[in-house]
Structure formats: structure tokens, C-alpha cells
Short mmCIF file of C-alpha atoms and ligand atoms in Angstrom, two decimals:
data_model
loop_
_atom_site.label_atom_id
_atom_site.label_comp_id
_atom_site.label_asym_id
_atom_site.label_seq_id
_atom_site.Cartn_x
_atom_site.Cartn_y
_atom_site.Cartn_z
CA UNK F 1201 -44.36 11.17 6.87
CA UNK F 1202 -43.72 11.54 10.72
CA UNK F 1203 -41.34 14.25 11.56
CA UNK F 1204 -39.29 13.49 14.68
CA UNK F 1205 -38.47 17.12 16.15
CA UNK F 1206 -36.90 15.39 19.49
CA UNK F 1207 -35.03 12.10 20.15
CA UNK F 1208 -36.06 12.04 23.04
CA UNK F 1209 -39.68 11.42 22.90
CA UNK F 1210 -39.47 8.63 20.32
CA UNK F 1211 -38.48 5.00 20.51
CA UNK F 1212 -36.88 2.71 18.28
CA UNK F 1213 -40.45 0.54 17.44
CA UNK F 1214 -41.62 3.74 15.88
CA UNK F 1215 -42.65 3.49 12.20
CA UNK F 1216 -39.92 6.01 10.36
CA UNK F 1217 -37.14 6.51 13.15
CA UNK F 1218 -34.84 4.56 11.15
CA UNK F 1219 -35.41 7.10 8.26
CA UNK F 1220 -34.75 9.73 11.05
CA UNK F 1221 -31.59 8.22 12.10
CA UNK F 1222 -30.39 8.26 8.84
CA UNK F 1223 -31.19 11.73 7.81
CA UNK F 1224 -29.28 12.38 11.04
CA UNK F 1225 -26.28 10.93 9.90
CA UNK F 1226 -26.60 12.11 6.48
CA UNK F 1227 -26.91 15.57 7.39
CA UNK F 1228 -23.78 15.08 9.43
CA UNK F 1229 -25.78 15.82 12.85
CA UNK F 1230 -23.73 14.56 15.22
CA UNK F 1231 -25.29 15.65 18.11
CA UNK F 1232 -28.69 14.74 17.01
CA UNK F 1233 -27.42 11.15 16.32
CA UNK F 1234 -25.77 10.88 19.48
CA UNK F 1235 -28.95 12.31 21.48
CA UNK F 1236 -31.14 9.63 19.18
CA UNK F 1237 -29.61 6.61 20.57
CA UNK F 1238 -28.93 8.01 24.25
CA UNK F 1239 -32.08 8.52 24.24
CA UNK F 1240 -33.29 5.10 23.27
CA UNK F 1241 -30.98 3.98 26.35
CA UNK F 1242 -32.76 6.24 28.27
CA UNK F 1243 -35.78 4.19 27.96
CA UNK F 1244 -34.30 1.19 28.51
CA UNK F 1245 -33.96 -0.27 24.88
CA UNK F 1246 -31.02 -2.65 24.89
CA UNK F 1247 -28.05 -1.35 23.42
CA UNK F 1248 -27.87 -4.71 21.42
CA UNK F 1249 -31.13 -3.60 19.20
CA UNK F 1250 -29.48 0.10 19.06
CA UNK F 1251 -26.46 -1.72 17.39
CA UNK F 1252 -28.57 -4.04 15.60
CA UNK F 1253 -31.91 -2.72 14.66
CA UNK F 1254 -30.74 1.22 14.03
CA UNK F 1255 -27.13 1.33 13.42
CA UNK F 1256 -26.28 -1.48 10.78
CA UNK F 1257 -29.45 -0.88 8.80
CA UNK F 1258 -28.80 3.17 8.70
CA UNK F 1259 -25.70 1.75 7.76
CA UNK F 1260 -26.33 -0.86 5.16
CA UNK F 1261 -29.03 2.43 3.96
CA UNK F 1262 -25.55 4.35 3.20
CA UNK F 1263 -23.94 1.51 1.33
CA UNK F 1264 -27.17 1.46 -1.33
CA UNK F 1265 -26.99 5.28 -1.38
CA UNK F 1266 -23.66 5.71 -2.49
CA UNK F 1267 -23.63 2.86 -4.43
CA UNK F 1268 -26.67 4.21 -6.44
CA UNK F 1269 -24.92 7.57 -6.67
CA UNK F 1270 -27.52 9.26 -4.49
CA UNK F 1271 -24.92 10.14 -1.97
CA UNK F 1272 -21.12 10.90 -2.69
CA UNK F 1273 -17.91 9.32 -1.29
CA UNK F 1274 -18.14 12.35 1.31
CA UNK F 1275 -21.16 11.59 2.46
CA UNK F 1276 -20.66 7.96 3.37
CA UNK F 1277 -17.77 9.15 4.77
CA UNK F 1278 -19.15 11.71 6.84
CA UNK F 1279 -22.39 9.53 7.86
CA UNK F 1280 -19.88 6.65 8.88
CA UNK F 1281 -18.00 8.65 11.23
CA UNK F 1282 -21.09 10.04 13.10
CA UNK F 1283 -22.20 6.25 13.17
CA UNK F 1284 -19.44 5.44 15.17
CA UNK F 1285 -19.63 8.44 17.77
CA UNK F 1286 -23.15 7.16 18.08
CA UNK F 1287 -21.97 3.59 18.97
CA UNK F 1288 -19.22 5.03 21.15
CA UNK F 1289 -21.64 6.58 22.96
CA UNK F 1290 -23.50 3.20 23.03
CA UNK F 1291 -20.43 1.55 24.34
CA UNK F 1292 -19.80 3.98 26.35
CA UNK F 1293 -22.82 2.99 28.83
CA UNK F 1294 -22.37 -0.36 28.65
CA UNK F 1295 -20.57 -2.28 31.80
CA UNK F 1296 -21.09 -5.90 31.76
CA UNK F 1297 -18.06 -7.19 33.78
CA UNK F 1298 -16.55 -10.13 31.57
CA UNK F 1299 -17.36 -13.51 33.17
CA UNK F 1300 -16.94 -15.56 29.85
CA UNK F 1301 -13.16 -16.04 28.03
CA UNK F 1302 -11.53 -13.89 26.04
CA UNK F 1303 -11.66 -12.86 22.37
CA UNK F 1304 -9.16 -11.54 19.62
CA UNK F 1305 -11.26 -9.33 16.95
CA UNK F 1306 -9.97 -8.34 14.04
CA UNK F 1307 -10.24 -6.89 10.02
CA UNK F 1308 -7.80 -8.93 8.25
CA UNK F 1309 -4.78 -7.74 6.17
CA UNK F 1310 -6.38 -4.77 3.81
CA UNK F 1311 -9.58 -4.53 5.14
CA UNK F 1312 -10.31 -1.15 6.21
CA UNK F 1313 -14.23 -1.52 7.26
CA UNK F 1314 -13.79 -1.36 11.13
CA UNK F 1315 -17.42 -0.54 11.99
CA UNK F 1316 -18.99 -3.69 11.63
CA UNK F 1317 -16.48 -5.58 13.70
CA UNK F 1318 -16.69 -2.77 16.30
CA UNK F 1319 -20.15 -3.99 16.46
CA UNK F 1320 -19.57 -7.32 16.74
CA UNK F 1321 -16.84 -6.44 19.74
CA UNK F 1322 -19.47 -4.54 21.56
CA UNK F 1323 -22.05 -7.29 21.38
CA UNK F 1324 -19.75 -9.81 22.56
CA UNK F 1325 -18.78 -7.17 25.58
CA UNK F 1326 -22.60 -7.09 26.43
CA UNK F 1327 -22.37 -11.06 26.05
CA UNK F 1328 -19.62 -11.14 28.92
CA UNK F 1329 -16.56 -11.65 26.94
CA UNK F 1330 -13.07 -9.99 27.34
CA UNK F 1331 -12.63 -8.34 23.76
CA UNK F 1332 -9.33 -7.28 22.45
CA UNK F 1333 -10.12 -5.13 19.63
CA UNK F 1334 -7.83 -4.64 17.24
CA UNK F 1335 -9.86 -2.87 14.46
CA UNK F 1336 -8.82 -2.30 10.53
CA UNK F 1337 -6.14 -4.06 8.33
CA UNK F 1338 -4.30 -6.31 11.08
CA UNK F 1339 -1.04 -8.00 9.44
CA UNK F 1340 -1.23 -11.40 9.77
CA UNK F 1341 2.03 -11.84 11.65
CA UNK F 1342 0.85 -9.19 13.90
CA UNK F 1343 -2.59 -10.68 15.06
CA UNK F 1344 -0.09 -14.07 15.94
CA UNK F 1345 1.96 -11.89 17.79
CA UNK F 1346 -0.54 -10.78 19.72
CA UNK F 1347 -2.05 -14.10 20.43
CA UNK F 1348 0.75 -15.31 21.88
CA UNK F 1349 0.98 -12.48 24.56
CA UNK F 1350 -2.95 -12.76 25.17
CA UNK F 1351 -3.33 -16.20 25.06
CA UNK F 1352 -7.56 -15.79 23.49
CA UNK F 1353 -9.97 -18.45 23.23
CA UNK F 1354 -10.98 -17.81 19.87
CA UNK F 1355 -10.31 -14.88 16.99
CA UNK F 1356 -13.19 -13.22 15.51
CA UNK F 1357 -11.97 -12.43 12.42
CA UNK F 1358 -13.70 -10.04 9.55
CA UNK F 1359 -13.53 -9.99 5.50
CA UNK F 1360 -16.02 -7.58 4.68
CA UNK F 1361 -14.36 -7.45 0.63
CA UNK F 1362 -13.52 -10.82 -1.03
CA UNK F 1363 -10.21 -10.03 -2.37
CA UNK F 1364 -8.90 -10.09 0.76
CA UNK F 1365 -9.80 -13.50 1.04
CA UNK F 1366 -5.78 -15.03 -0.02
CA UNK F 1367 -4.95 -13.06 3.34
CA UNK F 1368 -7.55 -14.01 5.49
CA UNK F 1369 -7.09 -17.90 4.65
CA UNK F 1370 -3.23 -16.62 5.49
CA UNK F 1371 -4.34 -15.49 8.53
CA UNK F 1372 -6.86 -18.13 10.05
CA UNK F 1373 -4.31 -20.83 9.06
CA UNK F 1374 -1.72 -18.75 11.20
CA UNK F 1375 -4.21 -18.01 13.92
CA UNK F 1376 -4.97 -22.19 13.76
CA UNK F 1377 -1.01 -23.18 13.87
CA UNK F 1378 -0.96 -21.20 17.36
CA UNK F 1379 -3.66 -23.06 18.82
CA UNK F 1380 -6.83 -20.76 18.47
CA UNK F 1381 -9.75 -21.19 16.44
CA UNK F 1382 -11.30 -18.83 14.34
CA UNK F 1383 -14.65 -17.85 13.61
CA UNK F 1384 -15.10 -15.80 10.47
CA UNK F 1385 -17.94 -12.92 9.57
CA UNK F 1386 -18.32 -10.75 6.86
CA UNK F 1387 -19.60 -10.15 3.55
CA UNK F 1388 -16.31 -11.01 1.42
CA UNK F 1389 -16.77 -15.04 3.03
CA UNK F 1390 -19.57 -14.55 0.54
CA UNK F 1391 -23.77 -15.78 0.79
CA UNK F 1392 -23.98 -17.61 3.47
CA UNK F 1393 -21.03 -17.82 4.50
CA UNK F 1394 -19.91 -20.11 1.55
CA UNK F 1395 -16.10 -19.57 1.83
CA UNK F 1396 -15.48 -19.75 4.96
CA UNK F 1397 -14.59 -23.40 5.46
CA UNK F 1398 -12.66 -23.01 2.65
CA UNK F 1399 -10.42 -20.64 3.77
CA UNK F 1400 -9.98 -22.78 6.95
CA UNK F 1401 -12.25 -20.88 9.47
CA UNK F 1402 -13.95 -23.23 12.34
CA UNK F 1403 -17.38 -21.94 12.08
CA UNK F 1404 -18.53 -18.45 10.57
CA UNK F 1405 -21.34 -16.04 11.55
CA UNK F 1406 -23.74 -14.19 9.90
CA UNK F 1407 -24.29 -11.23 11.67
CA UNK F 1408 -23.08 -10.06 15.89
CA UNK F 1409 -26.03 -11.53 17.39
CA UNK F 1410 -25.45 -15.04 15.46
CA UNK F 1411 -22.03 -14.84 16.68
CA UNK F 1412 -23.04 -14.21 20.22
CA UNK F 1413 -25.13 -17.44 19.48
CA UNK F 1414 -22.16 -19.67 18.00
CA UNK F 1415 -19.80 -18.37 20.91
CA UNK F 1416 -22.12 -19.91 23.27
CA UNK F 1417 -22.41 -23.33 21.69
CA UNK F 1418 -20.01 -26.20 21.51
CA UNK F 1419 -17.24 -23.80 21.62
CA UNK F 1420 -14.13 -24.18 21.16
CA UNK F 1421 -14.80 -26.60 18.67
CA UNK F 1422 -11.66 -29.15 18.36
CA UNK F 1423 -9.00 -27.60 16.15
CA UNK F 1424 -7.88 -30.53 13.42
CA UNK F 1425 -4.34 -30.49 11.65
CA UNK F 1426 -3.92 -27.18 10.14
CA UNK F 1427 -1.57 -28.33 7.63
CA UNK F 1428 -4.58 -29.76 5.62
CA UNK F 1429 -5.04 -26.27 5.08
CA UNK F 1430 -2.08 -24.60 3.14
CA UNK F 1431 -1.69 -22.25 0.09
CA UNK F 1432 -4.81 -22.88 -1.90
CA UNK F 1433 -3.58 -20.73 -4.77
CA UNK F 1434 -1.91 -21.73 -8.06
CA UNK F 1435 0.27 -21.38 -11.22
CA UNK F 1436 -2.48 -19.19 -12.59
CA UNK F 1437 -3.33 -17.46 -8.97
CA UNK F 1438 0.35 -17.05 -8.47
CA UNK F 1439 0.93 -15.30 -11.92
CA UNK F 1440 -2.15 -12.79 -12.06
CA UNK F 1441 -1.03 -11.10 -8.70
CA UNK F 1442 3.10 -11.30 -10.13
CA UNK F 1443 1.78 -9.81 -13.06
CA UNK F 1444 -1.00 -7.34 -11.51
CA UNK F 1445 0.76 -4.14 -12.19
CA UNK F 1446 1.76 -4.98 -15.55
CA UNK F 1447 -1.78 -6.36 -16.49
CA UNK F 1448 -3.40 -3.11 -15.21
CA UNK F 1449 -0.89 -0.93 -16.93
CA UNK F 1450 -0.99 -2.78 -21.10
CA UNK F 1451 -5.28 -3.02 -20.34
CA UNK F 1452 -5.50 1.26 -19.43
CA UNK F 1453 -3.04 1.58 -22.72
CA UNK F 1454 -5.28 -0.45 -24.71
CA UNK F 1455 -8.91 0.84 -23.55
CA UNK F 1456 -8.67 3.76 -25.87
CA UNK F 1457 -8.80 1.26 -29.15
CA UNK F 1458 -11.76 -1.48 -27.25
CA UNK F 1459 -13.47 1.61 -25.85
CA UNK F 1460 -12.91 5.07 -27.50
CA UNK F 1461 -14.89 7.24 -25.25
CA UNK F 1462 -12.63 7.69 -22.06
CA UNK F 1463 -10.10 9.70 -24.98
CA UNK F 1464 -12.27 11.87 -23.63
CA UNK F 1465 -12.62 11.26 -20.29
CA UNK F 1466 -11.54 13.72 -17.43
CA UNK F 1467 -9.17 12.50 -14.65
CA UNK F 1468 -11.46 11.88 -12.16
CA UNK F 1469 -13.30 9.30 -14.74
CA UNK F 1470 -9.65 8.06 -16.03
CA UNK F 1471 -8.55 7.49 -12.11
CA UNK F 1472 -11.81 6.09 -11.63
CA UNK F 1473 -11.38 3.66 -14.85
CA UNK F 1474 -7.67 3.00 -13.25
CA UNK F 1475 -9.63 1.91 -9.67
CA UNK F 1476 -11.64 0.04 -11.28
CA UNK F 1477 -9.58 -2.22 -13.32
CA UNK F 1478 -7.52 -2.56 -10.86
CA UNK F 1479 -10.23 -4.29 -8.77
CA UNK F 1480 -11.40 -6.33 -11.48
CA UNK F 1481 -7.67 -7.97 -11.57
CA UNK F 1482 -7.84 -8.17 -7.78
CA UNK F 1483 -11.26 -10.14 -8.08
CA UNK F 1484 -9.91 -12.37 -10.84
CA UNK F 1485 -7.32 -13.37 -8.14
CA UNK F 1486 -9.28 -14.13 -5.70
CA UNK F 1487 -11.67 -16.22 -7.20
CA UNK F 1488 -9.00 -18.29 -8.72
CA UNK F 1489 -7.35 -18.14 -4.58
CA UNK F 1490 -10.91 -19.71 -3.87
CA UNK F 1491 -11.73 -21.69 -7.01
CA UNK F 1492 -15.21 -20.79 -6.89
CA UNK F 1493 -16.33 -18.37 -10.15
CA UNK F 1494 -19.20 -16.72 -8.16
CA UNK F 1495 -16.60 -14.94 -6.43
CA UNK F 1496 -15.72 -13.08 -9.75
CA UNK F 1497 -19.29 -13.18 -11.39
CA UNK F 1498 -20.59 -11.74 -8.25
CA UNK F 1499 -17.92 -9.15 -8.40
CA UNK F 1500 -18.98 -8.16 -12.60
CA UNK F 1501 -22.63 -8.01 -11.27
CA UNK F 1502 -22.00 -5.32 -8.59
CA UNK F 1503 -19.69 -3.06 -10.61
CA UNK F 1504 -22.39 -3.10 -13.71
CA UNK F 1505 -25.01 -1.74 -10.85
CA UNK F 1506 -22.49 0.58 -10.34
CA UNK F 1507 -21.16 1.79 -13.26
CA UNK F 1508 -24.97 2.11 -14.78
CA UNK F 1509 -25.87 4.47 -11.63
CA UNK F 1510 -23.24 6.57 -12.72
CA UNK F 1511 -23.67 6.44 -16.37
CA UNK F 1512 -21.48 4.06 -17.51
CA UNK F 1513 -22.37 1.39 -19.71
CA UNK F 1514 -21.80 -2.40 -19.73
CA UNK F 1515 -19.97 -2.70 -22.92
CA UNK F 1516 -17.47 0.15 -21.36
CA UNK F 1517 -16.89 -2.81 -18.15
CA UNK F 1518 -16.86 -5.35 -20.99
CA UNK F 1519 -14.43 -4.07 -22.93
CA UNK F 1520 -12.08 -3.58 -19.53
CA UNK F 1521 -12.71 -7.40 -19.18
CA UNK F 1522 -11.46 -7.88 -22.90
CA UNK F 1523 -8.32 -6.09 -22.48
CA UNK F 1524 -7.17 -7.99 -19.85
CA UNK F 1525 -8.27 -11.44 -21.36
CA UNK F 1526 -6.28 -10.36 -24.55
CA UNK F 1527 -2.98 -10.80 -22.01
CA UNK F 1528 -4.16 -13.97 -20.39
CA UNK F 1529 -4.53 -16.74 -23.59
CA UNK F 1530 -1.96 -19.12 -21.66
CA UNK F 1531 -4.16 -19.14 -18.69
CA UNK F 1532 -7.26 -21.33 -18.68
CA UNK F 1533 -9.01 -20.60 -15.53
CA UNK F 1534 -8.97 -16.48 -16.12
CA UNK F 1535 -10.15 -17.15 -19.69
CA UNK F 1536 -13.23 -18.72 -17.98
CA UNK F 1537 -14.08 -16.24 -15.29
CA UNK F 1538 -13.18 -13.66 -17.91
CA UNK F 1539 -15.71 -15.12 -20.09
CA UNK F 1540 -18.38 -15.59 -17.77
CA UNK F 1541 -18.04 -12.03 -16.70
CA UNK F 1542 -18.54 -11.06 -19.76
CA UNK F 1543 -21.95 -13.31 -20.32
CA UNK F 1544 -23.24 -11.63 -17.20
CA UNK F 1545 -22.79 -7.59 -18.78
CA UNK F 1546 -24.81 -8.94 -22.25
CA UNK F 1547 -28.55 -7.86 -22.32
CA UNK F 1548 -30.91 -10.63 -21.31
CA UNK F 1549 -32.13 -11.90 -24.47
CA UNK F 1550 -28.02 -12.72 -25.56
CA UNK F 1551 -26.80 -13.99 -22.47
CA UNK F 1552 -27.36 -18.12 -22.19
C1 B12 S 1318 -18.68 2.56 5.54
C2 B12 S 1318 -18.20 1.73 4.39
C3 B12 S 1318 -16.87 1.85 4.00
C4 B12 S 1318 -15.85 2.62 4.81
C5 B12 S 1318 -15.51 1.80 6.08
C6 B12 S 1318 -15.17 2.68 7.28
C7 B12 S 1318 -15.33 1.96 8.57
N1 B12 S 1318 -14.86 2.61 9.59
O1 B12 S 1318 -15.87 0.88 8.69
C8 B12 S 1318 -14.65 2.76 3.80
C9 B12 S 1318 -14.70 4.14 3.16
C10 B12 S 1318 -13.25 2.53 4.38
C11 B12 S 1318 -15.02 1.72 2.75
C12 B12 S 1318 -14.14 1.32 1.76
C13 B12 S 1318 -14.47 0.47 0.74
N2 B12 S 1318 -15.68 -0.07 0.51
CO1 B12 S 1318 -17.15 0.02 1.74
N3 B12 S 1318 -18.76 0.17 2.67
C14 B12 S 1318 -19.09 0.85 3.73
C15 B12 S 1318 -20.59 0.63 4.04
C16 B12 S 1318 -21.38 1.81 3.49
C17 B12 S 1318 -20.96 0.45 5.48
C18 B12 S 1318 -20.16 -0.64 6.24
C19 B12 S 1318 -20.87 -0.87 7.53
O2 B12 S 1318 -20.60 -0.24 8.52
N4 B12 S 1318 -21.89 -1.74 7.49
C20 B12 S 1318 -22.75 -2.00 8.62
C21 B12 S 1318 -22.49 -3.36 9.17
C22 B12 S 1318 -22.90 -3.39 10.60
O3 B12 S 1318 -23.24 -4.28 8.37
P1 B12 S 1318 -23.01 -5.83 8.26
O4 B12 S 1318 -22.14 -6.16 7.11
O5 B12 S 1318 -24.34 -6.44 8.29
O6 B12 S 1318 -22.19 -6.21 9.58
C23 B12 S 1318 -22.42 -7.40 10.26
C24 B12 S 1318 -21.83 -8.63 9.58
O7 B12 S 1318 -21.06 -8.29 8.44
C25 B12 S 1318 -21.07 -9.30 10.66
N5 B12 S 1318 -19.62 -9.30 10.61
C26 B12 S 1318 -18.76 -8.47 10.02
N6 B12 S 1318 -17.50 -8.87 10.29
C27 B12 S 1318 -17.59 -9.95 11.06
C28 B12 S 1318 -16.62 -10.77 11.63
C29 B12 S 1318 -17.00 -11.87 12.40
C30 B12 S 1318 -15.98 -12.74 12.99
C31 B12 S 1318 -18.37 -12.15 12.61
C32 B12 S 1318 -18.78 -13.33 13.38
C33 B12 S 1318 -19.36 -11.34 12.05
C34 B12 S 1318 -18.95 -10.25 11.29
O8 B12 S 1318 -21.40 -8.66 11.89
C35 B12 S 1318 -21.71 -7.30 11.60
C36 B12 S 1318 -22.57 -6.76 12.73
O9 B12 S 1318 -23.77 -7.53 12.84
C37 B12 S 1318 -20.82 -0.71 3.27
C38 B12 S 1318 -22.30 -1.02 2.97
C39 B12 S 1318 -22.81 -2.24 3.75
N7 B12 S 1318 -23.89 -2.83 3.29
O10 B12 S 1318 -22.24 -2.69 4.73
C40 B12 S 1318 -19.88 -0.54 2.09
C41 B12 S 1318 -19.38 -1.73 1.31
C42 B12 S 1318 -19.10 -2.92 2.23
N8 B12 S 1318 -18.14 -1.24 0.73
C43 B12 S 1318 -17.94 -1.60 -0.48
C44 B12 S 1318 -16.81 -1.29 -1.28
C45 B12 S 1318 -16.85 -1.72 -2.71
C46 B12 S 1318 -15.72 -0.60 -0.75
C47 B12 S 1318 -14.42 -0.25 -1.48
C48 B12 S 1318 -13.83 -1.33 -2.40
C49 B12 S 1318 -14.71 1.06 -2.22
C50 B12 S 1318 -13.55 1.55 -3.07
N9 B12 S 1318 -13.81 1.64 -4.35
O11 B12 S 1318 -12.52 1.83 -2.59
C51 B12 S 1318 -13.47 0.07 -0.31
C52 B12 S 1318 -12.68 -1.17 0.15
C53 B12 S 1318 -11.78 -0.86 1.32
C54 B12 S 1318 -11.15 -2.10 1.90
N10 B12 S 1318 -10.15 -2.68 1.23
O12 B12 S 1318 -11.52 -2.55 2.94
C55 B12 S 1318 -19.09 -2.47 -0.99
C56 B12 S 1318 -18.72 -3.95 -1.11
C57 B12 S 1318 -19.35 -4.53 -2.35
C58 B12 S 1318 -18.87 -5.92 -2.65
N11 B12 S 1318 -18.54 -6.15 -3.89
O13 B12 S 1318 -18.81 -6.75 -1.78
C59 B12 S 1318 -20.23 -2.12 0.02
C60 B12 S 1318 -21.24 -3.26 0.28
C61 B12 S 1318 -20.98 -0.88 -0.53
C62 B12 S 1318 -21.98 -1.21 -1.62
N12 B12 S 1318 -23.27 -1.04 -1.38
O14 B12 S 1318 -21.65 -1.61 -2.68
N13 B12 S 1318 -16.31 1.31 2.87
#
């Protein structure tokens, strides 16, 4: 394995300096991180394949670690921060003078990953654009507020987790009513970008650089009537998130009798068993907001990878799922995703 003892002498095309970035940020070196990528600028690699080629994979690196249990909550943590003083530092050295129009980008309502659309707002920088960036969790009202004193050409706006997705369709049909388009990114719009013309969004894009792309082509597209595009949600949609605290509270009572073992759980693994079925409610929601059942099935997939790196079985997630269908017989459409949640935590040869 190459061992990179200085930044300084490598560049980003060598094999295994990915692997060194992210042993930097994983050993919480901040200084080493921050000399890595200064260093790249240095010798004159564009701060666009910095962002792109070393930061988001290093990144994407931490998400697999901690979801495999390699590395701990603190960890990510940790690594994340030092990920964004290295694309400060990035930023930092950057001074394109804008020449294009001007964008509004923002995490909608919730939505608490800020890095990736910090990203994004320094690509579009290098790309010429005025950038307001208005990082993590904007409220919807708030983001139309603020278009109205800015007066953008288009929002850039980011669901990175799909429950969120009620609020961003909130939100891009707000940002639409005042006149501005919206182009969506992020993971929660789903593969592909799938959801986003659902929830109402004008184009979507994949990743900063395709955005950079879409920007520059046939933009602003022509905004139709954003009426066509109200509430999307329903009886059933409107009930599960009335009801979420109640549904979460009878399913943790009940677990004991579907799923003896967490009597003996401690209270890390009881708040974690809390977490999690509050999420799976939260999912349930949203892919009823959506109507598509990938939303949830996805969802069930993920936590199983999850839970098994930590030890957890599938029949302890599948008896989580039961307790909550036992308090949703009058509802049709959670009965289904409920079900074919559950399909997707049997072992191969039982599952359709
Ligand atoms: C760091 C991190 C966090 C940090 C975020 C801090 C911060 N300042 O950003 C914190 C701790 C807050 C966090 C919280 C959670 N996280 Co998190 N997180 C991550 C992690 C490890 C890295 C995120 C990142 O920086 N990615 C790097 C970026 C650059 O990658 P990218 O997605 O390719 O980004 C590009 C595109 O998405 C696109 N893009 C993004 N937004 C937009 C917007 C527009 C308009 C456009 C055009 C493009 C665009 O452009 C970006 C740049 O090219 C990811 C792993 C991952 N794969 O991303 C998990 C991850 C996203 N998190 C995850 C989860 C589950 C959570 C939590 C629910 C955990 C929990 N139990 O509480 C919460 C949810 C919080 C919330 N409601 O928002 C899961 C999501 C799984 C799923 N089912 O979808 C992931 C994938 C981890 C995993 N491997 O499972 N997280």
C-alpha cells in the first residue's frame, strides 16, 4: 500500500490518495486534510475535482463506514467537520467574479445534511453564479421570504432524506407561486431522480457538476400553473402523521410481546429501537405523500443492512413493522407498504 508521508508531493491521480484523505479525516487530522487539498491547489488541480473527485467520495466512504458499524456516530461526525474546513479552505481560494444570475440554495425544512449543498454552492460560484447560501433545514416560509428580497433566478433546493419529501413539495410549490423555478438534488428525490417531478421541481440534478450542466441549458425553463401542483397527500397520509406519536408510543408498548428480547435491552438499544420506529412511521408517510411504495421498500432495505451490521435481526425490524400494522386495519395503503416491507426482511427462498 503507498504511504503518503506529505501532501504536498502527491496529486489527486495518484492510486490510494483517496484512501489517504480519508484516513485523514478519520483520524480527525485537520491540518493534514487541510494541507492535502491546498496542496492539490498548489499544483493547479481544479478545485471542482477537489470537491468532486476527493471530497464527496471520502465522504460517501464515511456514510458506508458508519453505516456498516465500522465507524461510530463520533466519527462521522468528527470526519464531516474536518471535510468542511477542507472545502472552506477550497472556497476560500476560489474568486471567480459572478457574471451569470443569481441562485437561492437551500436544505429544505428538516434536512440537516449541509455539506453536499455547500458543494453544490461552491461549484456554481466557480461556474460564475451569485450564490445565496442558506445551508440546513430552511422553513419554507422563510426561503419565500427571502426570495422576495433577492429576487433569484432559480432555487437549488436539496432532500438528501425522503421523508422530508411532504416539505420539500411544500416548498418548491411555494418557491413556484413566487415566480422562481426550482431545480431539485439529492438522494431523498430518490434513483434517478424519480420524485422530483412529482413533487413539482422543474428539472433535478444528479450530482454539482450535472447541475452546473442543467444551469447552463435552456434555463429558466417556463414555469406552468403551480396550482396543478397542490397537497398530494391524503386521508391515509393525513392520519399517519396526526396519529405519529400515538402510533410510535402503543408499537414500543407492544414490542415486548412480538419481540421479547429488547426486555432486555439497555437504553441505548431501547432509544435506538424508539429512533428507529419512529423513522419507519416517518417513511410510511412519505411514501403514501408520494404514492410510490419504493419509497418505503427502499427505506425496509436500508435499515435491515443496518440493523444486521449491528446485530440485529430481521424478524426484530419485522416485528416493529407488525406492531404498527396491528393499529392501521382501516387503512389500505399502509397495510400494503406494511406488507411489502415485510416480504422484503423474509429470507430469499420465502419471499415471492
Ligand atoms: C455527514 C452525514 C450526516 C451529517 C450531515 C452533516 C452535514 N453538515 O452535512 C448528519 C449527522 C447531520 C446526518 C444526519 C442523518 N443522516 Co446522514 N449522512 C451523512 C453522510 C455520511 C455524508 C453526507 C455527505 O456529505 N455526502 C457527500 C455528498 C457530497 O454526496 P452526494 O450525495 O453525492 O452529494 C451530491 C448530490 O447529492 C447532489 N446534491 C445534493 N443536494 C443537491 C441539491 C441540488 C439542487 C442539486 C442540483 C444537487 C444536489 O450534489 C452533491 C454534490 O455533488 C451520508 C453518506 C452519503 N453517502 O452521502 C449520510 C446519509 C445521507 N445519512 C443518512 C441517514 C440515515 C441520516 C439520519 C437519518 C441518521 C439518524 N439516524 O439520525 C440523519 C438525518 C438527519 C436529517 N433529517 O437530515 C443515510 C441516508 C440513508 C437513506 N435511507 O437514504 C446516509 C446515506 C448514510 C448511509 N450510508 O446510510 N448525516
Amino acid at each position: 500500500m503507498t504511504v503518503f508521508t506529505s501532501s504536498a508531493q502527491r496529486s489527486l491521480d495518484d492510486p490510494g490518495f483517496r484512501d489517504h484523505f480519508l484516513r485523514l479525516i478519520g483520524d480527525g487530522d485537520e491540518f493534514g486534510a487541510v494541507e492535502a487539498v491546498t496542496a492539490l491547489l498548489d499544483q493547479g488541480v481544479p478545485a471542482q475535482r477537489i470537491m468532486a473527485d476527493l471530497i464527496t467520495p471520502a465522504q460517501q466512504r464515511v456514510g458506508e463506514l458508519w453505516a456498516a458499524n465500522e465507524w461510530s456516530i463520533a466519527r462521522e461526525h468528527a470526519a464531516t467537520a474536518i471535510s468542511e474546513r477542507a472545502l472552506a479552505a477550497v472556497a476560500a481560494r476560489s474568486n471567480v467574479r459572478p457574471h451569470r444570475g443569481r441562485l437561492t440554495i437551500a436544505c429544505v425544512d428538516g434536512e440537516w445534511h449541509a455539506l453536499p449543498v455547500r458543494i453544490l454552492a461552491e461549484t456554481l460560484r466557480l461556474d460564475g453564479w451569485r450564490v445565496d447560501f442558506l445551508g440546513a433545514s430552511v422553513p419554507g416560509p422563510h426561503l419565500v421570504t427571502h426570495l422576495h428580497q433577492t429576487g433569484p433566478d432559480a432555487v437549488a433546493l436539496s432532500c438528501m432524506i425522503a421523508t422530508r419529501l411532504p416539505r420539500a413539495h411544500a416548498a418548491i410549490t411555494a418557491c413556484r407561486a413566487a415566480g422562481v423555478p426550482v431545480i431539485a438534488g439529492g438522494r431523498g428525490f430518490g434513483p434517478g431522480g424519480r420524485y422530483a417531478e412529482k413533487m413539482g421541481a422543474d428539472a433535478w440534478a444528479g450530482s454539482a457538476e450535472d447541475a452546473v450542466a442543467r444551469l447552463a441549458i435552456d434555463w429558466p425553463p417556463v414555469i406552468d400553473d403551480p396550482s396543478t401542483s397542490a397537497f398530494l397527500g391524503d386521508d391515509e397520509y393525513t392520519w399517519v402523521v396526526r396519529h405519529r406519536a400515538d402510533l410510535i408510543a402503543t408499537a414500543l408498548e407492544r414490542l415486548a410481546a412480538a419481540y421479547p428480547k429488547v426486555r432486555r435491552y439497555d437504553q441505548r438499544q431501547a432509544d435506538a429501537t424508539a429512533e428507529d420506529t419512529g423513522h419507519i412511521v416517518d417513511f410510511l408517510a412519505a411514501a403514501l405523500y408520494v404514492g410510490e411504495d419504493r419509497v418505503f421498500t427502499d427505506f425496509i432495505d436500508w435499515t435491515n443492512s443496518v440493523l444486521t451490521a449491528r446485530g440485529v435481526p430481521p424478524e426484530a425490524l419485522a416485528a416493529g413493522l407488525g406492531v404498527i400494522r396491528d393499529q392501521l386495519h382501516d387503512w389500505p395503503g399502509c397495510l400494503r407498504l406494511l406488507d411489502a416491507g415485510s416480504i422484503r426482511l423474509r429470507p430469499p427462498a420465502d419471499a415471492d
